[in-house]
Structure formats: C-alpha cells, structure tokens
PDB file of C-alpha atoms in Angstrom:
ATOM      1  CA  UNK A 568       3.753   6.261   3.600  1.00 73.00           C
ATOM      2  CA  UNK A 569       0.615   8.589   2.143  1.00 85.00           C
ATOM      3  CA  UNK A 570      -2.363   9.211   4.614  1.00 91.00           C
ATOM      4  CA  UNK A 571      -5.233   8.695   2.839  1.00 95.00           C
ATOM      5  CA  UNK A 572      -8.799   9.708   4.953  1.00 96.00           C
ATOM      6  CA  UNK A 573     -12.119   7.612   3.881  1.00 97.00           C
ATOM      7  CA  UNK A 574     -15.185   8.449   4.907  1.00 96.00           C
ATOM      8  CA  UNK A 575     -17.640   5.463   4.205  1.00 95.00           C
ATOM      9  CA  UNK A 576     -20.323   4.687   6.333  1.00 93.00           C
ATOM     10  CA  UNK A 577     -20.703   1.109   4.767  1.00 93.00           C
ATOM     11  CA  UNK A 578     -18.395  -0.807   7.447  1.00 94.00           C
ATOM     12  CA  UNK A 579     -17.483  -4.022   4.920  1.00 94.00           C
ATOM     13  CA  UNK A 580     -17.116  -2.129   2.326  1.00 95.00           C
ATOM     14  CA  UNK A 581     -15.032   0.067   4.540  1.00 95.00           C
ATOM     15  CA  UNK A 582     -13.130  -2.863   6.415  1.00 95.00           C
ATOM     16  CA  UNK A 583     -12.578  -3.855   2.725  1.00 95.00           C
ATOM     17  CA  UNK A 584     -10.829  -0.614   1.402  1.00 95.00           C
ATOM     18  CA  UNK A 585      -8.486   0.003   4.196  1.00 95.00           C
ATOM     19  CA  UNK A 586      -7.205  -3.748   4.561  1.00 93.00           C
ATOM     20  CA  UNK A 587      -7.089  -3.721   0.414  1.00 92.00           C
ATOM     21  CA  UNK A 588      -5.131   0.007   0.595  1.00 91.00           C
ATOM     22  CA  UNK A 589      -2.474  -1.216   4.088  1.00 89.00           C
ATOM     23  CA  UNK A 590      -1.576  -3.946   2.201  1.00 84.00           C
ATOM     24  CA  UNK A 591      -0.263  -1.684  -0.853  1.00 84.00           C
ATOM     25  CA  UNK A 592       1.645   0.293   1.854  1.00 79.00           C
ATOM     26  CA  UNK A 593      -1.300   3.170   2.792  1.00 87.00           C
ATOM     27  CA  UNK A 594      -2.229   4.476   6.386  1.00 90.00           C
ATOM     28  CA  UNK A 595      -5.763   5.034   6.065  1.00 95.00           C
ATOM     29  CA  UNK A 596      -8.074   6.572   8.804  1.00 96.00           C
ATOM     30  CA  UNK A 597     -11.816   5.189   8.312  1.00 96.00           C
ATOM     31  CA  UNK A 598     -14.432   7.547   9.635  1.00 96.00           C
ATOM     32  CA  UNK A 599     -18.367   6.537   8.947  1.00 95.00           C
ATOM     33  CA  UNK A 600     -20.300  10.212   9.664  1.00 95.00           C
ATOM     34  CA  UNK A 601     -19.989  13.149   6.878  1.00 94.00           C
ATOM     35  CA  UNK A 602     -20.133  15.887   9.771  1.00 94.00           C
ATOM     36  CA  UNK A 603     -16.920  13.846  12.055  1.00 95.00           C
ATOM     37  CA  UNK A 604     -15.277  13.519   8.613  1.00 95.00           C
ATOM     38  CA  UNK A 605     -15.040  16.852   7.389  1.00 94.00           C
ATOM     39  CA  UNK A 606     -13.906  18.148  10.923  1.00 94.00           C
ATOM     40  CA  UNK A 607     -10.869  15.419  10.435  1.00 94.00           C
ATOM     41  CA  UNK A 608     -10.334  15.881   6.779  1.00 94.00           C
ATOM     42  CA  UNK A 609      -9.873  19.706   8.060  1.00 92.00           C
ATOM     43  CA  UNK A 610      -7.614  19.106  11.099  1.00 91.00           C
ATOM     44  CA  UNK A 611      -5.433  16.940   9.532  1.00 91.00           C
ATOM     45  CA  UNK A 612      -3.326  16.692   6.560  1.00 90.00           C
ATOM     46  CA  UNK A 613      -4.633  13.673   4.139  1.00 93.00           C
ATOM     47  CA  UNK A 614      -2.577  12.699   0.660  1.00 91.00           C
ATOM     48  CA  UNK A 615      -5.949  12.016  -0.721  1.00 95.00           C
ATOM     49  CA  UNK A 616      -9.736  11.874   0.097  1.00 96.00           C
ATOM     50  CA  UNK A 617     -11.820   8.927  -0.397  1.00 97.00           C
ATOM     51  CA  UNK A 618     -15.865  10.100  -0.132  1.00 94.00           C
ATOM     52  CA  UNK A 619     -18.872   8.168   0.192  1.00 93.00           C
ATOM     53  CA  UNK A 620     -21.444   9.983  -1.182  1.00 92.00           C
ATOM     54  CA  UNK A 621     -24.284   8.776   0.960  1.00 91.00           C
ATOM     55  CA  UNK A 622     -23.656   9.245   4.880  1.00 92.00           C
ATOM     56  CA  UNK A 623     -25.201   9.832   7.836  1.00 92.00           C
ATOM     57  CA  UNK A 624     -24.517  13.679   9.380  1.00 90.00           C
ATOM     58  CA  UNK A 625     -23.737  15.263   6.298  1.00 92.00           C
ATOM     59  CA  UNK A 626     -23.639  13.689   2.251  1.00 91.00           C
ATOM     60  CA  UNK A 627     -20.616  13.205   0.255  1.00 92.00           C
ATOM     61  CA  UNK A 628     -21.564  16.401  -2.180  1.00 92.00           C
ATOM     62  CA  UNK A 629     -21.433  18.564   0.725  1.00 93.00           C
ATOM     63  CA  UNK A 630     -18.370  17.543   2.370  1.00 94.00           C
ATOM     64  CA  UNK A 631     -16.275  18.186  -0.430  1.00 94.00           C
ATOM     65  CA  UNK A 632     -17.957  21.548  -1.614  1.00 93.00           C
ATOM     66  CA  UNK A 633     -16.773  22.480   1.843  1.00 94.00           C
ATOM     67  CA  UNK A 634     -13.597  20.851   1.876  1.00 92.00           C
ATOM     68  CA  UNK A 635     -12.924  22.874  -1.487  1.00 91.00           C
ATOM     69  CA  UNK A 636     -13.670  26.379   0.010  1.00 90.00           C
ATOM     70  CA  UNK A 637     -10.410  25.869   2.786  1.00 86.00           C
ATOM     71  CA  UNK A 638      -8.304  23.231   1.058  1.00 79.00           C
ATOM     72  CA  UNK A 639      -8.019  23.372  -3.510  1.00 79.00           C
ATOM     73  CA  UNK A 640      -5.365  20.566  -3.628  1.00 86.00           C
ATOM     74  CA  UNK A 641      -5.776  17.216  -1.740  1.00 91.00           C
ATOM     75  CA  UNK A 642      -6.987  14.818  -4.463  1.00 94.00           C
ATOM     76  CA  UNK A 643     -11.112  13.536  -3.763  1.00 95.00           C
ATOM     77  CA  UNK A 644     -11.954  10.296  -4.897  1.00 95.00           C
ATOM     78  CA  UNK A 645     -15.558  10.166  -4.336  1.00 93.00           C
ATOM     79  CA  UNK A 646     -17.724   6.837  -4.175  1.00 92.00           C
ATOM     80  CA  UNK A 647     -21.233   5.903  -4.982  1.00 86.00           C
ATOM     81  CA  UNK A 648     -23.959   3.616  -6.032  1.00 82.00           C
ATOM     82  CA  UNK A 649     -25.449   6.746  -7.635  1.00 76.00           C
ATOM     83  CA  UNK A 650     -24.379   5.756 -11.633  1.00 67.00           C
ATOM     84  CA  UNK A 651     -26.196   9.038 -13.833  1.00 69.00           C
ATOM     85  CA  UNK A 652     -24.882  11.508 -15.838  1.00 72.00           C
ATOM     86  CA  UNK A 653     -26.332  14.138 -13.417  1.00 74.00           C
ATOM     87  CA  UNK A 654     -25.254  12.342 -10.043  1.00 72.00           C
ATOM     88  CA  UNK A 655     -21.533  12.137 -11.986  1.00 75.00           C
ATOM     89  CA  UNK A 656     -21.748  15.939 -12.658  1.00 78.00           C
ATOM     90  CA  UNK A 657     -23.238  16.962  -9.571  1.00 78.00           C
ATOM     91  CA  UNK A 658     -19.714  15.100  -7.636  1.00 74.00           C
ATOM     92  CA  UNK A 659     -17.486  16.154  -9.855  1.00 81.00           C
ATOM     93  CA  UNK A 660     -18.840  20.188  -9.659  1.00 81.00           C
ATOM     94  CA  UNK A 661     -18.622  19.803  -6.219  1.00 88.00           C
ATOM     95  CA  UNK A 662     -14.627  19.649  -6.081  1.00 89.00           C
ATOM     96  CA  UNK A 663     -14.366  16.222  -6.616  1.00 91.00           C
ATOM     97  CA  UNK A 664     -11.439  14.901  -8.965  1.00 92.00           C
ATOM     98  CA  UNK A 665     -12.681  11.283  -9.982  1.00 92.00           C
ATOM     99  CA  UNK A 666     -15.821   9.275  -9.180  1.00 89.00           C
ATOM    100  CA  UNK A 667     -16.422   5.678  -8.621  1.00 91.00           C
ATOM    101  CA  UNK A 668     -19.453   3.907  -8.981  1.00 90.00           C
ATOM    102  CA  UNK A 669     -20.435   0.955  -6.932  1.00 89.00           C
ATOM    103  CA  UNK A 670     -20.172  -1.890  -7.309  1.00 90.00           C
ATOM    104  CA  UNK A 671     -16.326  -1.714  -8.636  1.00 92.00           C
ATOM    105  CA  UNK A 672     -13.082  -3.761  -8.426  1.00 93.00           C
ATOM    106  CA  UNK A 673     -10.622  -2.768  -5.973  1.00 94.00           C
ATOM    107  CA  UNK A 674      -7.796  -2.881  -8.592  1.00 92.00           C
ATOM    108  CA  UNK A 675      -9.776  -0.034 -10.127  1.00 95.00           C
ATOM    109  CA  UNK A 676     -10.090   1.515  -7.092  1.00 95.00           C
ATOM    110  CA  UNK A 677      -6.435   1.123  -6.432  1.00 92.00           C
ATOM    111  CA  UNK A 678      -5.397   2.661 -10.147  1.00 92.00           C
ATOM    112  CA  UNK A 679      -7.685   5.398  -9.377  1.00 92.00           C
ATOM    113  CA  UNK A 680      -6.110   6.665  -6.210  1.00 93.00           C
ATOM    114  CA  UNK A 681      -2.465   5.854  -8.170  1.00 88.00           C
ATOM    115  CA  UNK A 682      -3.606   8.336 -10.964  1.00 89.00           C
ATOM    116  CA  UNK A 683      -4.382  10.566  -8.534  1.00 91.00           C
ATOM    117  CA  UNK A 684      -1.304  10.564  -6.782  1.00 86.00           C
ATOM    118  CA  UNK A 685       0.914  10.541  -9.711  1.00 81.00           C
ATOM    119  CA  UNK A 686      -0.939  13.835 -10.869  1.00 82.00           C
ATOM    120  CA  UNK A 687      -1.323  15.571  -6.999  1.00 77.00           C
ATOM    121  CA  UNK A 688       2.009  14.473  -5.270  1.00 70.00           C
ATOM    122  CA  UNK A 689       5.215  15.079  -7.354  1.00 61.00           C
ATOM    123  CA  UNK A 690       6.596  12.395  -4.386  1.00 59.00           C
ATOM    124  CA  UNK A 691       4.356   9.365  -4.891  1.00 56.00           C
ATOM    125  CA  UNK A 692       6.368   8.413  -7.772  1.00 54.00           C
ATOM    126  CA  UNK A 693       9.602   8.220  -6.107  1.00 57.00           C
ATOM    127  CA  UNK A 694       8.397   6.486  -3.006  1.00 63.00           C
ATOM    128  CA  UNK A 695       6.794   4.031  -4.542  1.00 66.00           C
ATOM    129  CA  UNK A 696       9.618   2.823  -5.846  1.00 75.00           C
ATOM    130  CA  UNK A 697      10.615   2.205  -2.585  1.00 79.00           C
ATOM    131  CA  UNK A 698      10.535  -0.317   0.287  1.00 84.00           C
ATOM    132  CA  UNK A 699      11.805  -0.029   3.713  1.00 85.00           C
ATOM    133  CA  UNK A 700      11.784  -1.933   6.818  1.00 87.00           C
ATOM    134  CA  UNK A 701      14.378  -1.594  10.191  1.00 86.00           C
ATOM    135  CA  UNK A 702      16.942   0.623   8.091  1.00 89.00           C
ATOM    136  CA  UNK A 703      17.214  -1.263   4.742  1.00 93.00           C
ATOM    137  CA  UNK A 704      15.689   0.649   1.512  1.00 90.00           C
ATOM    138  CA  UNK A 705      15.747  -1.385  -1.189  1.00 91.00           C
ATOM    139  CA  UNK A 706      14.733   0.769  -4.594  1.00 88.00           C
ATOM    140  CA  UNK A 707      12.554  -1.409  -7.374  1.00 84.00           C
ATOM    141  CA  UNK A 708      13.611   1.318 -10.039  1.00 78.00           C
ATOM    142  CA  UNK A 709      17.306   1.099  -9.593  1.00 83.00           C
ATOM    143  CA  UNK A 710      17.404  -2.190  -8.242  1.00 90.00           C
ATOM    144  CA  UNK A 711      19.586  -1.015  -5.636  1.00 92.00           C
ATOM    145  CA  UNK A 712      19.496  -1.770  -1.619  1.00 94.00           C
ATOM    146  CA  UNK A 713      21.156  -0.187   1.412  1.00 93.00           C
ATOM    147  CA  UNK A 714      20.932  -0.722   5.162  1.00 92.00           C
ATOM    148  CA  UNK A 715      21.648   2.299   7.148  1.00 88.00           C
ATOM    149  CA  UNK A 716      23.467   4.072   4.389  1.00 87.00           C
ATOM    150  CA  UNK A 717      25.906   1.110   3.513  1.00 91.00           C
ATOM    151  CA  UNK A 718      25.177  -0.320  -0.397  1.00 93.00           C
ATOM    152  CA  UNK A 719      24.358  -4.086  -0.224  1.00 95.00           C
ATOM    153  CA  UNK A 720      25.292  -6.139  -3.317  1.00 95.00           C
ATOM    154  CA  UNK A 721      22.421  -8.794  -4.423  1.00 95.00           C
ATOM    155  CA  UNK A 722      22.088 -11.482  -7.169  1.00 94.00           C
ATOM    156  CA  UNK A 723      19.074 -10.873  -9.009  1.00 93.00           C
ATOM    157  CA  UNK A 724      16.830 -13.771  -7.275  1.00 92.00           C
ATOM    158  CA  UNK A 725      18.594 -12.702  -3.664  1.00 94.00           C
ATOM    159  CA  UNK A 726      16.914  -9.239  -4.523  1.00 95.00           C
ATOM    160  CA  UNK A 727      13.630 -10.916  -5.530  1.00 94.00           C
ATOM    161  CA  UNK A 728      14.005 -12.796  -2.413  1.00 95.00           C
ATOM    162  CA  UNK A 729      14.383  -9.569  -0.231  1.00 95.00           C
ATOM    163  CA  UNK A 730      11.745  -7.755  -1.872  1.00 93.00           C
ATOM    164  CA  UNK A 731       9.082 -10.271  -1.297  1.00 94.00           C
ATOM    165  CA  UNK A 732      10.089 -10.000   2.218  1.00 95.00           C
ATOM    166  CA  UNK A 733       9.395  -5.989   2.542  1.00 93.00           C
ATOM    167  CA  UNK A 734       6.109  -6.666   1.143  1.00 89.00           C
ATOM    168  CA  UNK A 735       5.534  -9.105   3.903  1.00 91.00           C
ATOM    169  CA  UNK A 736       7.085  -7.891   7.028  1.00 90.00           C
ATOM    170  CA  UNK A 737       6.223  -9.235  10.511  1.00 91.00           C
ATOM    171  CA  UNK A 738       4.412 -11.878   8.133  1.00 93.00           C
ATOM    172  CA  UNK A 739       5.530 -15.882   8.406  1.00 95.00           C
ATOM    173  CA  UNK A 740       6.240 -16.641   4.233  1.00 94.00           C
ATOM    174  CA  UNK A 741       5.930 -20.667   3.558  1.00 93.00           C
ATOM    175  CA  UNK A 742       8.391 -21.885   1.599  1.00 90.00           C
ATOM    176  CA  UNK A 743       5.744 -22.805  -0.821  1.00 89.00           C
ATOM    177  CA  UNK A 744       4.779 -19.015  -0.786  1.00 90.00           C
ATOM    178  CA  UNK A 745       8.658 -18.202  -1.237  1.00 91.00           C
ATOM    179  CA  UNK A 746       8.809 -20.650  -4.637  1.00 87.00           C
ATOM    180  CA  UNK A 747       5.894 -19.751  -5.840  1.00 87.00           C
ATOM    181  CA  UNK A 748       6.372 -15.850  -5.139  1.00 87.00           C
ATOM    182  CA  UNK A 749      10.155 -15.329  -5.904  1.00 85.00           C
ATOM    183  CA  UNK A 750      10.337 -18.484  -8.140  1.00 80.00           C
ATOM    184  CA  UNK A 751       7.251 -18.542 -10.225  1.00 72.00           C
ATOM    185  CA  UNK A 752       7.507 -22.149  -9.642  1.00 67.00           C
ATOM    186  CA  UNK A 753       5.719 -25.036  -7.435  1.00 67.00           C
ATOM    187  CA  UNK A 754       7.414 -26.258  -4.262  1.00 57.00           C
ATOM    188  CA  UNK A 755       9.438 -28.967  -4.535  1.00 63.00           C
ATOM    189  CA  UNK A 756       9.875 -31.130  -1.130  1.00 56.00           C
ATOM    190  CA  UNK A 757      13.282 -32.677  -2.200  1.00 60.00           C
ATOM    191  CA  UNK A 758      16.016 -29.581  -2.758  1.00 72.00           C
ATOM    192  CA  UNK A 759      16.633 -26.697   0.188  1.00 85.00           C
ATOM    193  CA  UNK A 760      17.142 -23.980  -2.459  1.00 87.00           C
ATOM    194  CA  UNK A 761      15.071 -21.782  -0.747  1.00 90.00           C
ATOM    195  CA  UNK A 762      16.905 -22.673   2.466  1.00 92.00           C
ATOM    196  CA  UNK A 763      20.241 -21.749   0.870  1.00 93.00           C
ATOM    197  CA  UNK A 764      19.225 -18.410  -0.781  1.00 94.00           C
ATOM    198  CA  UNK A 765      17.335 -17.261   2.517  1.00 95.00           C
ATOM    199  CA  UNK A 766      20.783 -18.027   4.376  1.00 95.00           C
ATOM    200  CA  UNK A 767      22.633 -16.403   0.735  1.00 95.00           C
ATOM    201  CA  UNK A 768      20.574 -13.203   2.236  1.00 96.00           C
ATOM    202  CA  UNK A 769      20.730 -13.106   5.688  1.00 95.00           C
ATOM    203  CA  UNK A 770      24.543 -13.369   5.163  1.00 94.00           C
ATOM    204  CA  UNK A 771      24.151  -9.498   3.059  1.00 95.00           C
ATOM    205  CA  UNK A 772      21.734  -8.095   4.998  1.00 95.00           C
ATOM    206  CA  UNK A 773      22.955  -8.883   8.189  1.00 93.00           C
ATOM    207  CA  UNK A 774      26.596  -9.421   8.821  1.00 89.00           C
ATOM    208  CA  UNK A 775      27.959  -6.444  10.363  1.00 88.00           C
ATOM    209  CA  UNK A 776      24.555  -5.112  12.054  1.00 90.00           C
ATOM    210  CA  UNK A 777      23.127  -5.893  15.720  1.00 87.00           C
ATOM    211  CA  UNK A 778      20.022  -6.785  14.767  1.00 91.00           C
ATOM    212  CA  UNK A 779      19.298  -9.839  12.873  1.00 93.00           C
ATOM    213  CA  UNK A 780      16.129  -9.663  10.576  1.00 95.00           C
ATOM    214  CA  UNK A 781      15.210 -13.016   8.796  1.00 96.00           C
ATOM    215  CA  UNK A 782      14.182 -15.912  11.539  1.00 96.00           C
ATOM    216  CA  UNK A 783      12.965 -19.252  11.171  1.00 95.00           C
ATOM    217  CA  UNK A 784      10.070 -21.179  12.084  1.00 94.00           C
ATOM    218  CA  UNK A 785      11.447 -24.672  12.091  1.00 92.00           C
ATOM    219  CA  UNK A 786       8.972 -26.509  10.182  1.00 89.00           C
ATOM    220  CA  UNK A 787       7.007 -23.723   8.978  1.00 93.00           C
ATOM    221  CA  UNK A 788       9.224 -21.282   6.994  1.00 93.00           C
ATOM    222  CA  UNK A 789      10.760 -17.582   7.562  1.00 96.00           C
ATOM    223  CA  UNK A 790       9.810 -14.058   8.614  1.00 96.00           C
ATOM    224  CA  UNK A 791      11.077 -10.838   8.853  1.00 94.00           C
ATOM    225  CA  UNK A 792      10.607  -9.158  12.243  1.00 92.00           C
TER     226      UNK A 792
END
C-alpha cells in the first residue's frame, strides 16, 4: 500500500482527500500545520507529498524548498486556490512536481498522484494491479488469483465476483450492489443467481483453508471479513 503524507489545513477538504485516496487503496497521514508537517515528511518515508500551499506554521512554498534540500525524489503534489502564472511558477521552482488549483475534481486529483507514481515508483505499476486480502492475491493484469501460494481457477464472472469483494472488504455488499457491480444489470427479486455464484466462490476460495471468508447476512447480503 503507498504512504502518501498531506498536509492541508482545510479539515473537509482534508477529511475529503484521505477518505477519497483509502478508498483507492492509500494510507494517508493528514497533518494541518506546515512546521509539524515538514518535521513528519522528514522522519518518515512518504510515496508522495500532497502540499497545501496556505498553512498555518509555515506555507506550502517553504516546506517543499526545504523538503528538496534533504530529500530530491518523493513526488510533491502541491495544492492551492492561488491560480497565476507566477503563483504556478513560484510552486513549481520550489521543488514541487505538479500543482493543483482549487477548486478541482478528485478524479483529477486522483490521476495526478497516479502520474506521479507511475513516473517516481517503478512499483506502483505492478501493485496496482493487485488486490489482496487474508492471503488471496488476485492480479487484474493476468487475471490470475492465489491464496497462500496455491493457484485458484475462476470463471470469468466468479473473478468479477471476487474482485468486487477485495475492493470492499469488511464491507456488507447488497445483492443489488453485487448485480449492479459484477452484473451491470438491475436486481431482479425472482432468481438466486447471485446466491449461487457467491456459493460457486466460496467453494474456490475456501475449501481446503481454516478460515472461511465470504459470510452472510440473512436478509441483507454478503461480506468479506
């Protein structure tokens, strides 16, 4: 999972960010003070930066000129409601590799840091690719899936099926959500095909191991926990 360290002193817009970025699979540490950010940004190893320009104890611009002088690599993303030529110049001289103005769309935010990644961290490409949960990696690329080393053979939609559920662990999935998330299609009331390919998978990902995965909520649907 990449680290990525945002210093925003905006807390919706920061309670925003980091709920947008865990659910694409991101541990993010939020911290709302330049001067307590750029002591954490230094003690600990980030995969990228996110930087508010304008913060209490120290600005944006000066927390990454002095990130910069100890640490060349770690990509900055930095973030303002400052839109000018100059103000874009001004970030970018000061070590930063992208800048955002506000407002913006989180999916832009979210190709941004990708970009970044893809250019910074030789890894990111390769893991993400991949989802894991309790010893089963299932690979989106090669469409292949293993649980504690041992391949696991899936129909297409039984993969679909399993996939939606590593996007969504610990989380209770409807069956509506199932149909209209694996399916593409509208729940229909009258047929258990959901019911069937759940129990399709839990027979694959499950027989032979202790620990069962998939459990039911009578009346309410499946999670995996």
């Amino acid at each position: 999972m990449f680290k990525i360290g945002l210093a925003e002193d905006d807390v919706k817009i920061a309670s925003l960010i980091k709920t947008g970025l865990q659910e694409h699979n991101y541990s993010v540490t939020t911290i709302s003070d330049g001067g307590m950010a750029l002591n954490a940004f230094q003690e600990e190893d980030f995969d990228l930066i996110i930087l508010d320009v304008m913060m209490p104890g120290m600005n944006g611009i000066e927390v990454c000129r002095q990130l910069r002088e100890t640490n060349k690599k770690v990509p900055i993303l930095m973030l303002t409601a400052l839109g000018s030529v100059d103000d874009k110049v001004l970030g970018l001289n000061s070590g930063a590799d992208d800048y955002l103005v506000k407002p913006f769309h989180f999916k832009e935010l979210l190709a941004r840091i990708e970009a970044l990644l893809r250019r910074h961290a030789p890894a990111f490409t390769q893991q993400k690719n991949l989802l894991s949960y309790a010893g089963i990696i299932l690979d989106t690329y090669s469409k292949t899936v293993q649980r504690e080393g041992k391949d696991i053979q899936l129909t297409a939609k039984e993969f679909t099926l399993l996939e939606l559920f590593l996007k969504n662990p610990n989380r209770l999935l409807s069956r509506q959500y199932i149909a209209e998330n694996a399916w593409d299609i509208s729940f229909d009331t009258g047929t258990n095909v959901i019911d069937v390919y759940v129990n399709f998978l839990r027979n694959k990902i499950e027989k032979g191991f202790d620990t069962k995965l998939i459990h039911t909520k009578i009346g309410m649907g499946y999670i995996m926990k």
